[in-house]
């Protein structure tokens, strides 16, 4: 069974943003995978969760080392946060935000200090939706350090409704499904996988500072390549393949899979030099690769077998 082949152009966006979010790649990813959905879907680098939420499997384990993402979705699942609570909170806080200037004295920084002490999911949502560029960055002490997006009138009625609708979408998806949100590093997730399961992997990119909650380096990247290819679960790995300057040698370690690529325009921050076209790859294990010819023609520009 292909992953939702008829819903491929309708990608919904979750309430939390993060650098490296795969919204634009969701159709490419879903079209490249074939999985019967009988086992458990794992997403050990969930970030915003946009890929898994759009796939909407029956049974899933979403995880990340970032405790605040996990807490946020546990709060949505338990009902500690619902549409009404989120709307009331954002409406109340937006009044305070718009009463302060867009500089260092902004109310944004008061919420940021409060979040770094109390770690409330509502404050996290507020920061994520009013910060600079939807980044989710932390310093080496684990403190959230993204600056204000400089728009005191940020939370207009339409934006609050949009965020509330995104919360409603995820909460509705959870109904009747066996979904778990767990804070853990990826090797722990692999310990929970078995035959018939499927794992979508979107680790941080090596050699680039992204400011995620945890450091990522070659040691982790090599371990991931090793354990994925020994695992009984099917897999798909997202990774950059090449840009105008160089090729990603890391992909050589994934030689047991099938590689498909697509062009992706990315940007990291405001600087022009950080913007550009990147060839994004998806490596899928042979058994779970979607060979559908129509889909290949429409979505996959290049296909290469190692
Ligand atoms: C590229 S982002 C994932 C983006 C996500 N696919 C999306 O579309 O929003 C990588 C994620 O890996 C998480 N991470 C970093 N190190 C990790 C580790 N050792 N184990 C699990 N997650 C980790 C980061 O917190 C971040 O959320």
Short mmCIF file of C-alpha atoms and ligand atoms in Angstrom, two decimals, residues 18-23 43-51 63-66 69 184-186 200 202-204 212-216 220, ligand 1:
data_model
loop_
_atom_site.label_atom_id
_atom_site.label_comp_id
_atom_site.label_asym_id
_atom_site.label_seq_id
_atom_site.Cartn_x
_atom_site.Cartn_y
_atom_site.Cartn_z
CA UNK A 18 11.46 24.54 13.43
CA UNK A 19 14.45 25.13 11.16
CA UNK A 20 14.73 22.25 8.70
CA UNK A 21 10.94 21.70 8.64
CA UNK A 22 10.05 19.36 5.76
CA UNK A 23 6.64 20.80 4.79
CA UNK A 43 9.80 9.33 13.84
CA UNK A 44 12.81 9.70 16.19
CA UNK A 45 13.74 13.22 14.98
CA UNK A 46 10.21 14.56 14.96
CA UNK A 47 10.92 18.33 15.06
CA UNK A 48 7.63 19.89 13.98
CA UNK A 49 6.16 16.43 13.26
CA UNK A 50 4.92 17.59 9.85
CA UNK A 51 5.85 14.36 8.06
CA UNK A 63 10.33 11.22 19.65
CA UNK A 64 13.02 13.85 19.89
CA UNK A 65 15.67 14.88 22.41
CA UNK A 66 13.99 18.29 22.67
CA UNK A 69 8.36 19.60 21.66
CA UNK A 184 14.61 10.14 23.91
CA UNK A 185 17.67 9.95 21.73
CA UNK A 186 17.37 7.94 18.52
CA UNK A 200 11.28 8.07 8.96
CA UNK A 202 15.39 13.37 9.53
CA UNK A 203 18.53 13.91 11.63
CA UNK A 204 20.34 17.25 11.86
CA UNK A 212 18.88 22.27 18.02
CA UNK A 213 18.46 21.23 21.64
CA UNK A 214 21.27 18.67 21.28
CA UNK A 215 24.64 18.67 19.59
CA UNK A 216 24.93 16.49 16.54
CA UNK A 220 25.92 10.15 16.00
C1 LIG B 1 15.99 18.37 10.99
S1 LIG B 1 15.13 18.45 12.52
C2 LIG B 1 13.70 17.49 12.17
C3 LIG B 1 12.72 18.27 11.36
C4 LIG B 1 11.40 17.56 11.12
N1 LIG B 1 11.54 16.43 10.25
C5 LIG B 1 10.39 18.54 10.55
O1 LIG B 1 9.99 18.41 9.37
O2 LIG B 1 9.99 19.45 11.27
C6 LIG B 1 16.07 17.42 13.55
C7 LIG B 1 15.52 17.13 14.94
O3 LIG B 1 16.37 16.17 15.57
C8 LIG B 1 16.40 16.45 16.97
N2 LIG B 1 17.60 15.79 17.53
C9 LIG B 1 18.88 16.24 17.60
N3 LIG B 1 19.68 15.30 18.13
C10 LIG B 1 18.91 14.22 18.38
C11 LIG B 1 19.16 12.90 18.89
N4 LIG B 1 20.38 12.52 19.28
N5 LIG B 1 18.11 12.03 18.99
C12 LIG B 1 16.85 12.41 18.63
N6 LIG B 1 16.55 13.65 18.15
C13 LIG B 1 17.58 14.53 18.01
C14 LIG B 1 16.37 17.97 17.05
O4 LIG B 1 15.90 18.39 18.31
C15 LIG B 1 15.42 18.32 15.89
O5 LIG B 1 14.11 18.45 16.35
#
